[in-house]
Amino acid sequence: MSQDTLDLVVHGLRQESTNVISLELALPDGSTLPEWQPGAHLEIVLPSGMVRHYSLCSDPRNLHKYRLAVLRETGGRGGSEELHSETRLGTKLTARGPRNHFKIEDGAAHYLLVAGGIGITPIMAMARELVAAGKSTRLVYCGSSRQTMAFIDEIQEIMGDSLALYPRDERGRADLLAEIKNAPAGTAVYACGPERLLADLQDITAYTLGADAFHAELFAAATPPSRTEDTAETEADAPFEIELRQSGCTLTVPPEKSVLDVVLEVNPSFMSSCEEGFCGTCETKVLEGEVEHRDTILSQKERARNDTMFICVSRSKCPKLVLDA
């Protein structure tokens, strides 16, 4: 997976729905772009300096262009507004990646893909790949109305009769329980969308198919979970040490600072972005110690491996962590 910085040019702009535009990005000389797999995203550095993350929704086999889709979020932090208002053909954008924390795992008997709103972007790339590979696949696409749901025609062409559209103004909310109950044994569920949709879907999947069947991506910091033995935060986070193996130093992380804060003090060029545990930019390999994961990226199975962490939010369950940094 490439971590290189790319200087890209906007070669295509299209209105995909009332509030979604797509951008086609290419290298200035038209040369081949880094390879990627469905679920990958680019970290876009906007002309203003803001950094935002957008899923790739083009065909991974076409490496002469990347396609992104951007939802115009009124009242957001300004990134989508900047792209909608100021992007033109020929606009230059800097990108980092592609990076992927939402890969399709092979081996499922059937794939149920669920998208809510702009969450269709990684899901569409997955659908195209799975259908091309002859995998048993169904896609459930939810939105407020057809006018706000991007790529409907393209998705219908990919999925045919295996697409279920749920414009809420026409059909109401999708019956997720029925969708999962009707799925065959061995189904894997991949979902992207609003937090409420993902939370409901995760609960239903765990009850019917088992927790390991659920895979999701959330493009925002999640609402803090209810306190459990595994995820509860103490009234005041305890201090702990981190050994940075590559840097050759050992540092203390106090309660009021994140691991990222402390790392940046000795390595200001360390890459980070969202600082809320959902973008994946600050992922760091764990060599020793037990992590208290607070991100919204890793699955329970990935957390149990204890071999990586997102240092902007996660902390330590033990007195010392050894990191590959």
PDB file of C-alpha atoms in Angstrom:
ATOM      1  CA  MET A   1       0.000   0.000   0.000  1.00  0.00           C
ATOM      2  CA  SER A   2       1.529   3.268  -1.149  1.00  0.00           C
ATOM      3  CA  GLN A   3       2.138   5.997   1.392  1.00  0.00           C
ATOM      4  CA  ASP A   4       3.457   8.397  -1.285  1.00  0.00           C
ATOM      5  CA  THR A   5       2.241  11.920  -1.818  1.00  0.00           C
ATOM      6  CA  LEU A   6       0.590  12.393  -5.208  1.00  0.00           C
ATOM      7  CA  ASP A   7       0.144  15.646  -7.088  1.00  0.00           C
ATOM      8  CA  LEU A   8      -3.096  15.145  -8.982  1.00  0.00           C
ATOM      9  CA  VAL A   9      -5.169  17.171 -11.455  1.00  0.00           C
ATOM     10  CA  VAL A  10      -8.974  17.207 -11.714  1.00  0.00           C
ATOM     11  CA  HIS A  11      -9.774  15.729 -15.142  1.00  0.00           C
ATOM     12  CA  GLY A  12     -13.493  15.190 -14.621  1.00  0.00           C
ATOM     13  CA  LEU A  13     -16.355  16.740 -12.632  1.00  0.00           C
ATOM     14  CA  ARG A  14     -19.913  15.488 -12.533  1.00  0.00           C
ATOM     15  CA  GLN A  15     -23.046  16.139 -10.498  1.00  0.00           C
ATOM     16  CA  GLU A  16     -24.114  12.684  -9.257  1.00  0.00           C
ATOM     17  CA  SER A  17     -27.108  13.768  -7.145  1.00  0.00           C
ATOM     18  CA  THR A  18     -28.552  16.949  -5.680  1.00  0.00           C
ATOM     19  CA  ASN A  19     -25.703  17.223  -3.176  1.00  0.00           C
ATOM     20  CA  VAL A  20     -22.954  14.884  -4.412  1.00  0.00           C
ATOM     21  CA  ILE A  21     -20.277  15.562  -7.020  1.00  0.00           C
ATOM     22  CA  SER A  22     -17.702  13.127  -8.349  1.00  0.00           C
ATOM     23  CA  LEU A  23     -14.129  14.082  -9.172  1.00  0.00           C
ATOM     24  CA  GLU A  24     -11.854  12.200 -11.555  1.00  0.00           C
ATOM     25  CA  LEU A  25      -8.219  12.707 -10.625  1.00  0.00           C
ATOM     26  CA  ALA A  26      -5.115  11.830 -12.650  1.00  0.00           C
ATOM     27  CA  LEU A  27      -1.403  12.471 -12.647  1.00  0.00           C
ATOM     28  CA  PRO A  28      -0.443  15.483 -14.789  1.00  0.00           C
ATOM     29  CA  ASP A  29       1.439  13.325 -17.307  1.00  0.00           C
ATOM     30  CA  GLY A  30      -1.278  10.665 -17.440  1.00  0.00           C
ATOM     31  CA  SER A  31       1.000   7.965 -16.039  1.00  0.00           C
ATOM     32  CA  THR A  32      -0.148   4.983 -13.980  1.00  0.00           C
ATOM     33  CA  LEU A  33      -1.444   5.614 -10.473  1.00  0.00           C
ATOM     34  CA  PRO A  34      -0.684   3.381  -7.461  1.00  0.00           C
ATOM     35  CA  GLU A  35      -2.751   0.207  -7.240  1.00  0.00           C
ATOM     36  CA  TRP A  36      -5.635  -0.035  -4.787  1.00  0.00           C
ATOM     37  CA  GLN A  37      -8.337  -2.429  -3.651  1.00  0.00           C
ATOM     38  CA  PRO A  38     -12.025  -1.760  -2.908  1.00  0.00           C
ATOM     39  CA  GLY A  39     -12.438  -0.064   0.456  1.00  0.00           C
ATOM     40  CA  ALA A  40      -9.384   2.160  -0.020  1.00  0.00           C
ATOM     41  CA  HIS A  41      -9.478   5.914   0.462  1.00  0.00           C
ATOM     42  CA  LEU A  42      -7.342   8.909  -0.419  1.00  0.00           C
ATOM     43  CA  GLU A  43      -6.302  11.616   2.005  1.00  0.00           C
ATOM     44  CA  ILE A  44      -6.865  14.851   0.084  1.00  0.00           C
ATOM     45  CA  VAL A  45      -4.991  18.006   1.053  1.00  0.00           C
ATOM     46  CA  LEU A  46      -7.220  20.893  -0.029  1.00  0.00           C
ATOM     47  CA  PRO A  47      -5.813  24.196  -1.322  1.00  0.00           C
ATOM     48  CA  SER A  48      -6.811  25.770   2.021  1.00  0.00           C
ATOM     49  CA  GLY A  49      -4.651  23.225   3.856  1.00  0.00           C
ATOM     50  CA  MET A  50      -7.576  21.233   5.275  1.00  0.00           C
ATOM     51  CA  VAL A  51      -7.216  17.446   5.015  1.00  0.00           C
ATOM     52  CA  ARG A  52     -10.178  15.209   4.203  1.00  0.00           C
ATOM     53  CA  HIS A  53     -10.600  11.506   3.426  1.00  0.00           C
ATOM     54  CA  TYR A  54     -12.630  10.176   0.510  1.00  0.00           C
ATOM     55  CA  SER A  55     -13.239   6.605  -0.620  1.00  0.00           C
ATOM     56  CA  LEU A  56     -12.227   5.571  -4.099  1.00  0.00           C
ATOM     57  CA  CYS A  57     -15.253   4.536  -6.148  1.00  0.00           C
ATOM     58  CA  SER A  58     -13.767   3.969  -9.586  1.00  0.00           C
ATOM     59  CA  ASP A  59     -12.683   0.690 -11.166  1.00  0.00           C
ATOM     60  CA  PRO A  60      -9.451  -0.585  -9.503  1.00  0.00           C
ATOM     61  CA  ARG A  61      -8.412  -1.998 -12.875  1.00  0.00           C
ATOM     62  CA  ASN A  62      -8.272   1.502 -14.383  1.00  0.00           C
ATOM     63  CA  LEU A  63      -5.131   3.029 -12.918  1.00  0.00           C
ATOM     64  CA  HIS A  64      -5.087   6.119 -15.123  1.00  0.00           C
ATOM     65  CA  LYS A  65      -7.670   7.876 -12.969  1.00  0.00           C
ATOM     66  CA  TYR A  66      -9.089   7.843  -9.466  1.00  0.00           C
ATOM     67  CA  ARG A  67     -12.707   8.787  -8.813  1.00  0.00           C
ATOM     68  CA  LEU A  68     -14.007  10.239  -5.554  1.00  0.00           C
ATOM     69  CA  ALA A  69     -17.482  11.373  -4.541  1.00  0.00           C
ATOM     70  CA  VAL A  70     -18.005  14.324  -2.203  1.00  0.00           C
ATOM     71  CA  LEU A  71     -21.196  15.047  -0.267  1.00  0.00           C
ATOM     72  CA  ARG A  72     -21.824  18.742   0.299  1.00  0.00           C
ATOM     73  CA  GLU A  73     -22.304  18.990   4.058  1.00  0.00           C
ATOM     74  CA  THR A  74     -24.024  22.198   5.104  1.00  0.00           C
ATOM     75  CA  GLY A  75     -22.815  23.118   8.555  1.00  0.00           C
ATOM     76  CA  GLY A  76     -19.817  20.779   8.303  1.00  0.00           C
ATOM     77  CA  ARG A  77     -16.177  21.654   8.848  1.00  0.00           C
ATOM     78  CA  GLY A  78     -15.799  23.293   5.435  1.00  0.00           C
ATOM     79  CA  GLY A  79     -13.902  20.702   3.412  1.00  0.00           C
ATOM     80  CA  SER A  80     -16.800  19.537   1.275  1.00  0.00           C
ATOM     81  CA  GLU A  81     -17.963  23.111   0.737  1.00  0.00           C
ATOM     82  CA  GLU A  82     -14.504  24.051  -0.521  1.00  0.00           C
ATOM     83  CA  LEU A  83     -14.434  21.192  -3.007  1.00  0.00           C
ATOM     84  CA  HIS A  84     -17.961  21.882  -4.258  1.00  0.00           C
ATOM     85  CA  SER A  85     -17.460  25.637  -4.585  1.00  0.00           C
ATOM     86  CA  GLU A  86     -13.895  25.927  -5.807  1.00  0.00           C
ATOM     87  CA  THR A  87     -12.998  22.759  -7.729  1.00  0.00           C
ATOM     88  CA  ARG A  88     -12.765  23.160 -11.496  1.00  0.00           C
ATOM     89  CA  LEU A  89     -11.328  21.121 -14.343  1.00  0.00           C
ATOM     90  CA  GLY A  90      -7.577  21.524 -14.004  1.00  0.00           C
ATOM     91  CA  THR A  91      -7.635  22.162 -10.238  1.00  0.00           C
ATOM     92  CA  LYS A  92      -4.541  20.678  -8.602  1.00  0.00           C
ATOM     93  CA  LEU A  93      -4.955  18.607  -5.452  1.00  0.00           C
ATOM     94  CA  THR A  94      -2.388  16.858  -3.299  1.00  0.00           C
ATOM     95  CA  ALA A  95      -3.263  13.354  -2.122  1.00  0.00           C
ATOM     96  CA  ARG A  96      -1.731  10.772   0.177  1.00  0.00           C
ATOM     97  CA  GLY A  97      -2.425   7.076  -0.137  1.00  0.00           C
ATOM     98  CA  PRO A  98      -4.300   5.050  -1.154  1.00  0.00           C
ATOM     99  CA  ARG A  99      -4.839   3.514   2.285  1.00  0.00           C
ATOM    100  CA  ASN A 100      -7.197   0.694   3.119  1.00  0.00           C
ATOM    101  CA  HIS A 101      -8.714  -0.320   6.472  1.00  0.00           C
ATOM    102  CA  PHE A 102     -11.852  -1.762   4.880  1.00  0.00           C
ATOM    103  CA  LYS A 103     -10.683  -4.640   2.692  1.00  0.00           C
ATOM    104  CA  ILE A 104     -12.906  -7.456   1.506  1.00  0.00           C
ATOM    105  CA  GLU A 105     -11.992 -10.745   3.149  1.00  0.00           C
ATOM    106  CA  ASP A 106     -12.147 -13.694   0.781  1.00  0.00           C
ATOM    107  CA  GLY A 107     -13.945 -16.921   1.580  1.00  0.00           C
ATOM    108  CA  ALA A 108     -17.530 -15.884   2.375  1.00  0.00           C
ATOM    109  CA  ALA A 109     -20.346 -17.907   0.819  1.00  0.00           C
ATOM    110  CA  HIS A 110     -22.313 -14.711   0.161  1.00  0.00           C
ATOM    111  CA  TYR A 111     -21.691 -10.969   0.507  1.00  0.00           C
ATOM    112  CA  LEU A 112     -24.385  -8.582   1.736  1.00  0.00           C
ATOM    113  CA  LEU A 113     -23.339  -4.992   1.031  1.00  0.00           C
ATOM    114  CA  VAL A 114     -25.213  -2.184   2.780  1.00  0.00           C
ATOM    115  CA  ALA A 115     -24.770   1.517   2.010  1.00  0.00           C
ATOM    116  CA  GLY A 116     -26.354   4.562   3.569  1.00  0.00           C
ATOM    117  CA  GLY A 117     -26.089   7.853   1.671  1.00  0.00           C
ATOM    118  CA  ILE A 118     -22.519   8.743   0.680  1.00  0.00           C
ATOM    119  CA  GLY A 119     -21.450   5.396   2.155  1.00  0.00           C
ATOM    120  CA  ILE A 120     -22.167   4.029  -1.314  1.00  0.00           C
ATOM    121  CA  THR A 121     -18.684   5.074  -2.471  1.00  0.00           C
ATOM    122  CA  PRO A 122     -16.587   2.199  -1.039  1.00  0.00           C
ATOM    123  CA  ILE A 123     -19.530  -0.201  -1.326  1.00  0.00           C
ATOM    124  CA  MET A 124     -19.871   0.419  -5.073  1.00  0.00           C
ATOM    125  CA  ALA A 125     -16.218  -0.454  -5.638  1.00  0.00           C
ATOM    126  CA  MET A 126     -16.715  -3.649  -3.611  1.00  0.00           C
ATOM    127  CA  ALA A 127     -19.831  -4.561  -5.601  1.00  0.00           C
ATOM    128  CA  ARG A 128     -18.045  -4.140  -8.912  1.00  0.00           C
ATOM    129  CA  GLU A 129     -15.149  -6.327  -7.764  1.00  0.00           C
ATOM    130  CA  LEU A 130     -17.296  -9.079  -6.249  1.00  0.00           C
ATOM    131  CA  VAL A 131     -19.652  -9.316  -9.224  1.00  0.00           C
ATOM    132  CA  ALA A 132     -16.714  -9.416 -11.645  1.00  0.00           C
ATOM    133  CA  ALA A 133     -15.253 -12.283  -9.613  1.00  0.00           C
ATOM    134  CA  GLY A 134     -18.537 -14.215  -9.793  1.00  0.00           C
ATOM    135  CA  LYS A 135     -19.206 -13.960  -6.038  1.00  0.00           C
ATOM    136  CA  SER A 136     -22.754 -14.255  -4.689  1.00  0.00           C
ATOM    137  CA  THR A 137     -23.577 -10.640  -3.763  1.00  0.00           C
ATOM    138  CA  ARG A 138     -26.556  -8.469  -2.794  1.00  0.00           C
ATOM    139  CA  LEU A 139     -26.450  -4.696  -2.300  1.00  0.00           C
ATOM    140  CA  VAL A 140     -28.891  -2.724  -0.129  1.00  0.00           C
ATOM    141  CA  TYR A 141     -28.691   1.035  -0.794  1.00  0.00           C
ATOM    142  CA  CYS A 142     -30.535   3.415   1.553  1.00  0.00           C
ATOM    143  CA  GLY A 143     -31.080   7.150   1.163  1.00  0.00           C
ATOM    144  CA  SER A 144     -33.574   9.914   1.808  1.00  0.00           C
ATOM    145  CA  SER A 145     -34.723  10.088  -1.839  1.00  0.00           C
ATOM    146  CA  ARG A 146     -33.627   9.043  -5.314  1.00  0.00           C
ATOM    147  CA  GLN A 147     -32.594  12.634  -6.004  1.00  0.00           C
ATOM    148  CA  THR A 148     -30.035  12.513  -3.175  1.00  0.00           C
ATOM    149  CA  MET A 149     -28.713   9.004  -3.916  1.00  0.00           C
ATOM    150  CA  ALA A 150     -25.619   9.080  -6.135  1.00  0.00           C
ATOM    151  CA  PHE A 151     -24.707   6.510  -8.792  1.00  0.00           C
ATOM    152  CA  ILE A 152     -28.087   4.737  -8.911  1.00  0.00           C
ATOM    153  CA  ASP A 153     -27.902   4.005 -12.650  1.00  0.00           C
ATOM    154  CA  GLU A 154     -24.321   2.754 -12.435  1.00  0.00           C
ATOM    155  CA  ILE A 155     -25.080   0.520  -9.457  1.00  0.00           C
ATOM    156  CA  GLN A 156     -28.151  -0.928 -11.183  1.00  0.00           C
ATOM    157  CA  GLU A 157     -25.972  -1.804 -14.159  1.00  0.00           C
ATOM    158  CA  ILE A 158     -23.484  -3.571 -11.866  1.00  0.00           C
ATOM    159  CA  MET A 159     -25.972  -5.399  -9.643  1.00  0.00           C
ATOM    160  CA  GLY A 160     -29.066  -6.015 -11.776  1.00  0.00           C
ATOM    161  CA  ASP A 161     -31.723  -7.852  -9.772  1.00  0.00           C
ATOM    162  CA  SER A 162     -29.356  -8.167  -6.803  1.00  0.00           C
ATOM    163  CA  LEU A 163     -29.831  -4.496  -5.894  1.00  0.00           C
ATOM    164  CA  ALA A 164     -32.401  -3.350  -3.305  1.00  0.00           C
ATOM    165  CA  LEU A 165     -33.006   0.416  -3.348  1.00  0.00           C
ATOM    166  CA  TYR A 166     -34.595   2.043  -0.305  1.00  0.00           C
ATOM    167  CA  PRO A 167     -35.370   5.730  -0.943  1.00  0.00           C
ATOM    168  CA  ARG A 168     -36.969   6.595   2.382  1.00  0.00           C
ATOM    169  CA  ASP A 169     -39.587   8.917   0.872  1.00  0.00           C
ATOM    170  CA  GLU A 170     -40.849   6.020  -1.286  1.00  0.00           C
ATOM    171  CA  ARG A 171     -40.304   2.851   0.750  1.00  0.00           C
ATOM    172  CA  GLY A 172     -39.518   3.938   4.284  1.00  0.00           C
ATOM    173  CA  ARG A 173     -36.521   2.506   6.117  1.00  0.00           C
ATOM    174  CA  ALA A 174     -34.903  -0.715   4.977  1.00  0.00           C
ATOM    175  CA  ASP A 175     -35.888  -3.834   6.867  1.00  0.00           C
ATOM    176  CA  LEU A 176     -32.342  -4.798   7.815  1.00  0.00           C
ATOM    177  CA  LEU A 177     -33.479  -7.682   9.996  1.00  0.00           C
ATOM    178  CA  ALA A 178     -35.322  -9.264   7.074  1.00  0.00           C
ATOM    179  CA  GLU A 179     -32.369  -8.687   4.751  1.00  0.00           C
ATOM    180  CA  ILE A 180     -30.003 -10.506   7.095  1.00  0.00           C
ATOM    181  CA  LYS A 181     -32.446 -13.269   8.033  1.00  0.00           C
ATOM    182  CA  ASN A 182     -32.919 -13.985   4.329  1.00  0.00           C
ATOM    183  CA  ALA A 183     -29.162 -14.131   3.714  1.00  0.00           C
ATOM    184  CA  PRO A 184     -27.675 -17.621   3.305  1.00  0.00           C
ATOM    185  CA  ALA A 185     -25.383 -19.211   5.875  1.00  0.00           C
ATOM    186  CA  GLY A 186     -21.805 -18.009   5.575  1.00  0.00           C
ATOM    187  CA  THR A 187     -22.799 -14.444   4.643  1.00  0.00           C
ATOM    188  CA  ALA A 188     -20.364 -11.599   5.316  1.00  0.00           C
ATOM    189  CA  VAL A 189     -21.858  -8.136   5.807  1.00  0.00           C
ATOM    190  CA  TYR A 190     -19.967  -5.036   4.620  1.00  0.00           C
ATOM    191  CA  ALA A 191     -21.500  -1.671   5.417  1.00  0.00           C
ATOM    192  CA  CYS A 192     -20.716   2.024   5.207  1.00  0.00           C
ATOM    193  CA  GLY A 193     -22.972   4.873   6.241  1.00  0.00           C
ATOM    194  CA  PRO A 194     -24.293   6.885   9.195  1.00  0.00           C
ATOM    195  CA  GLU A 195     -23.539   5.736  12.719  1.00  0.00           C
ATOM    196  CA  ARG A 196     -27.160   4.802  13.480  1.00  0.00           C
ATOM    197  CA  LEU A 197     -27.385   2.540  10.434  1.00  0.00           C
ATOM    198  CA  LEU A 198     -24.116   0.807  11.273  1.00  0.00           C
ATOM    199  CA  ALA A 199     -25.008   0.347  14.939  1.00  0.00           C
ATOM    200  CA  ASP A 200     -28.364  -1.233  14.069  1.00  0.00           C
ATOM    201  CA  LEU A 201     -26.800  -3.430  11.431  1.00  0.00           C
ATOM    202  CA  GLN A 202     -23.993  -4.566  13.730  1.00  0.00           C
ATOM    203  CA  ASP A 203     -26.466  -5.614  16.425  1.00  0.00           C
ATOM    204  CA  ILE A 204     -28.633  -7.528  13.963  1.00  0.00           C
ATOM    205  CA  THR A 205     -25.646  -9.218  12.320  1.00  0.00           C
ATOM    206  CA  ALA A 206     -24.145 -10.277  15.639  1.00  0.00           C
ATOM    207  CA  TYR A 207     -27.468 -11.812  16.678  1.00  0.00           C
ATOM    208  CA  THR A 208     -28.123 -13.669  13.427  1.00  0.00           C
ATOM    209  CA  LEU A 209     -24.774 -14.357  11.738  1.00  0.00           C
ATOM    210  CA  GLY A 210     -22.218 -13.807  14.505  1.00  0.00           C
ATOM    211  CA  ALA A 211     -20.048 -10.783  15.312  1.00  0.00           C
ATOM    212  CA  ASP A 212     -17.228 -11.820  12.956  1.00  0.00           C
ATOM    213  CA  ALA A 213     -19.578 -11.512   9.964  1.00  0.00           C
ATOM    214  CA  PHE A 214     -19.813  -7.725  10.318  1.00  0.00           C
ATOM    215  CA  HIS A 215     -17.395  -5.295   8.647  1.00  0.00           C
ATOM    216  CA  ALA A 216     -17.953  -1.545   8.510  1.00  0.00           C
ATOM    217  CA  GLU A 217     -16.406   1.838   7.913  1.00  0.00           C
ATOM    218  CA  LEU A 218     -17.468   5.094   9.541  1.00  0.00           C
ATOM    219  CA  PHE A 219     -16.185   8.409   8.163  1.00  0.00           C
ATOM    220  CA  ALA A 220     -16.613  10.342  11.393  1.00  0.00           C
ATOM    221  CA  ALA A 221     -15.823   9.944  15.030  1.00  0.00           C
ATOM    222  CA  ALA A 222     -18.393   7.690  16.645  1.00  0.00           C
ATOM    223  CA  THR A 223     -20.489   8.615  19.647  1.00  0.00           C
ATOM    224  CA  PRO A 224     -18.590   7.311  22.693  1.00  0.00           C
ATOM    225  CA  PRO A 225     -19.758   3.777  23.475  1.00  0.00           C
ATOM    226  CA  SER A 226     -21.529   2.871  26.686  1.00  0.00           C
ATOM    227  CA  ARG A 227     -19.159   1.762  29.382  1.00  0.00           C
ATOM    228  CA  THR A 228     -18.203  -1.888  29.280  1.00  0.00           C
ATOM    229  CA  GLU A 229     -15.391  -3.850  30.837  1.00  0.00           C
ATOM    230  CA  ASP A 230     -13.513  -3.762  27.536  1.00  0.00           C
ATOM    231  CA  THR A 231     -14.038  -0.136  26.488  1.00  0.00           C
ATOM    232  CA  ALA A 232     -14.746   1.903  29.596  1.00  0.00           C
ATOM    233  CA  GLU A 233     -12.550   4.892  30.221  1.00  0.00           C
ATOM    234  CA  THR A 234     -11.498   5.566  33.777  1.00  0.00           C
ATOM    235  CA  GLU A 235     -12.414   8.874  35.416  1.00  0.00           C
ATOM    236  CA  ALA A 236      -8.861  10.020  34.648  1.00  0.00           C
ATOM    237  CA  ASP A 237      -6.669   8.189  32.175  1.00  0.00           C
ATOM    238  CA  ALA A 238      -3.552   6.738  33.793  1.00  0.00           C
ATOM    239  CA  PRO A 239      -0.093   7.794  32.578  1.00  0.00           C
ATOM    240  CA  PHE A 240       2.079   5.190  30.837  1.00  0.00           C
ATOM    241  CA  GLU A 241       5.364   4.929  28.974  1.00  0.00           C
ATOM    242  CA  ILE A 242       5.977   4.436  25.283  1.00  0.00           C
ATOM    243  CA  GLU A 243       9.249   3.211  23.846  1.00  0.00           C
ATOM    244  CA  LEU A 244       9.747   4.357  20.276  1.00  0.00           C
ATOM    245  CA  ARG A 245      11.959   1.608  18.917  1.00  0.00           C
ATOM    246  CA  GLN A 246      13.041   3.386  15.718  1.00  0.00           C
ATOM    247  CA  SER A 247      13.639   6.716  17.454  1.00  0.00           C
ATOM    248  CA  GLY A 248      15.452   5.082  20.360  1.00  0.00           C
ATOM    249  CA  CYS A 249      13.670   6.990  23.102  1.00  0.00           C
ATOM    250  CA  THR A 250      11.235   6.298  25.917  1.00  0.00           C
ATOM    251  CA  LEU A 251       8.572   8.877  26.760  1.00  0.00           C
ATOM    252  CA  THR A 252       5.751   9.315  29.258  1.00  0.00           C
ATOM    253  CA  VAL A 253       2.182   9.829  28.047  1.00  0.00           C
ATOM    254  CA  PRO A 254       0.355  11.867  30.727  1.00  0.00           C
ATOM    255  CA  PRO A 255      -3.424  11.664  31.237  1.00  0.00           C
ATOM    256  CA  GLU A 256      -4.110  14.925  29.423  1.00  0.00           C
ATOM    257  CA  LYS A 257      -2.150  14.026  26.251  1.00  0.00           C
ATOM    258  CA  SER A 258      -2.547  11.392  23.548  1.00  0.00           C
ATOM    259  CA  VAL A 259       0.231   9.123  22.342  1.00  0.00           C
ATOM    260  CA  LEU A 260       0.198  11.180  19.148  1.00  0.00           C
ATOM    261  CA  ASP A 261       0.739  14.417  21.085  1.00  0.00           C
ATOM    262  CA  VAL A 262       3.828  12.957  22.734  1.00  0.00           C
ATOM    263  CA  VAL A 263       5.188  11.436  19.514  1.00  0.00           C
ATOM    264  CA  LEU A 264       4.816  14.760  17.685  1.00  0.00           C
ATOM    265  CA  GLU A 265       6.958  16.439  20.335  1.00  0.00           C
ATOM    266  CA  VAL A 266       9.949  14.336  19.241  1.00  0.00           C
ATOM    267  CA  ASN A 267       8.924  13.739  15.614  1.00  0.00           C
ATOM    268  CA  PRO A 268       6.937  16.727  14.265  1.00  0.00           C
ATOM    269  CA  SER A 269       6.736  15.136  10.804  1.00  0.00           C
ATOM    270  CA  PHE A 270       4.820  12.065  12.022  1.00  0.00           C
ATOM    271  CA  MET A 271       1.758  11.732   9.797  1.00  0.00           C
ATOM    272  CA  SER A 272      -1.686  12.266  11.306  1.00  0.00           C
ATOM    273  CA  SER A 273      -4.975  13.785  10.252  1.00  0.00           C
ATOM    274  CA  CYS A 274      -8.386  13.362  11.933  1.00  0.00           C
ATOM    275  CA  GLU A 275      -7.107  12.938  15.533  1.00  0.00           C
ATOM    276  CA  GLU A 276     -10.419  11.220  16.317  1.00  0.00           C
ATOM    277  CA  GLY A 277      -9.645   7.596  15.483  1.00  0.00           C
ATOM    278  CA  PHE A 278     -11.478   7.134  12.193  1.00  0.00           C
ATOM    279  CA  CYS A 279      -9.120   8.006   9.320  1.00  0.00           C
ATOM    280  CA  GLY A 280      -6.243   5.580   9.932  1.00  0.00           C
ATOM    281  CA  THR A 281      -3.392   7.949   9.046  1.00  0.00           C
ATOM    282  CA  CYS A 282      -1.563   7.578  12.379  1.00  0.00           C
ATOM    283  CA  GLU A 283      -1.605   3.758  12.435  1.00  0.00           C
ATOM    284  CA  THR A 284       1.461   2.461  14.285  1.00  0.00           C
ATOM    285  CA  LYS A 285       2.753  -1.073  14.719  1.00  0.00           C
ATOM    286  CA  VAL A 286       2.768  -2.370  18.298  1.00  0.00           C
ATOM    287  CA  LEU A 287       5.811  -4.473  19.210  1.00  0.00           C
ATOM    288  CA  GLU A 288       5.078  -5.061  22.895  1.00  0.00           C
ATOM    289  CA  GLY A 289       2.306  -4.265  25.373  1.00  0.00           C
ATOM    290  CA  GLU A 290      -1.485  -4.321  25.449  1.00  0.00           C
ATOM    291  CA  VAL A 291      -3.498  -1.575  23.760  1.00  0.00           C
ATOM    292  CA  GLU A 292      -6.740   0.024  24.906  1.00  0.00           C
ATOM    293  CA  HIS A 293      -8.332   0.560  21.497  1.00  0.00           C
ATOM    294  CA  ARG A 294     -10.595   3.594  21.121  1.00  0.00           C
ATOM    295  CA  ASP A 295     -10.716   3.886  17.331  1.00  0.00           C
ATOM    296  CA  THR A 296     -13.663   3.159  15.048  1.00  0.00           C
ATOM    297  CA  ILE A 297     -11.575   1.276  12.478  1.00  0.00           C
ATOM    298  CA  LEU A 298     -10.450  -2.085  13.852  1.00  0.00           C
ATOM    299  CA  SER A 299     -12.768  -5.054  14.184  1.00  0.00           C
ATOM    300  CA  GLN A 300     -12.859  -7.082  17.403  1.00  0.00           C
ATOM    301  CA  LYS A 301     -10.712  -9.721  15.730  1.00  0.00           C
ATOM    302  CA  GLU A 302      -8.133  -7.118  14.679  1.00  0.00           C
ATOM    303  CA  ARG A 303      -8.104  -5.606  18.162  1.00  0.00           C
ATOM    304  CA  ALA A 304      -7.456  -9.018  19.673  1.00  0.00           C
ATOM    305  CA  ARG A 305      -4.297  -9.371  17.568  1.00  0.00           C
ATOM    306  CA  ASN A 306      -2.886  -6.353  19.422  1.00  0.00           C
ATOM    307  CA  ASP A 307      -0.339  -5.661  16.681  1.00  0.00           C
ATOM    308  CA  THR A 308      -1.384  -2.153  15.640  1.00  0.00           C
ATOM    309  CA  MET A 309      -2.976   0.965  17.115  1.00  0.00           C
ATOM    310  CA  PHE A 310      -4.181   4.419  16.125  1.00  0.00           C
ATOM    311  CA  ILE A 311      -2.206   6.633  18.411  1.00  0.00           C
ATOM    312  CA  CYS A 312      -4.420   9.718  18.186  1.00  0.00           C
ATOM    313  CA  VAL A 313      -7.030   8.145  20.485  1.00  0.00           C
ATOM    314  CA  SER A 314      -5.936   4.730  21.755  1.00  0.00           C
ATOM    315  CA  ARG A 315      -3.987   4.279  24.974  1.00  0.00           C
ATOM    316  CA  SER A 316      -2.285   1.513  26.943  1.00  0.00           C
ATOM    317  CA  LYS A 317      -3.691  -1.114  29.303  1.00  0.00           C
ATOM    318  CA  CYS A 318      -0.210  -1.748  30.723  1.00  0.00           C
ATOM    319  CA  PRO A 319       2.598   0.415  32.127  1.00  0.00           C
ATOM    320  CA  LYS A 320       4.569   0.427  28.858  1.00  0.00           C
ATOM    321  CA  LEU A 321       4.002   0.075  25.122  1.00  0.00           C
ATOM    322  CA  VAL A 322       6.799  -0.534  22.614  1.00  0.00           C
ATOM    323  CA  LEU A 323       5.970   0.995  19.237  1.00  0.00           C
ATOM    324  CA  ASP A 324       7.608   0.718  15.826  1.00  0.00           C
ATOM    325  CA  ALA A 325       8.074   4.472  15.510  1.00  0.00           C
TER     326      ALA A 325
END
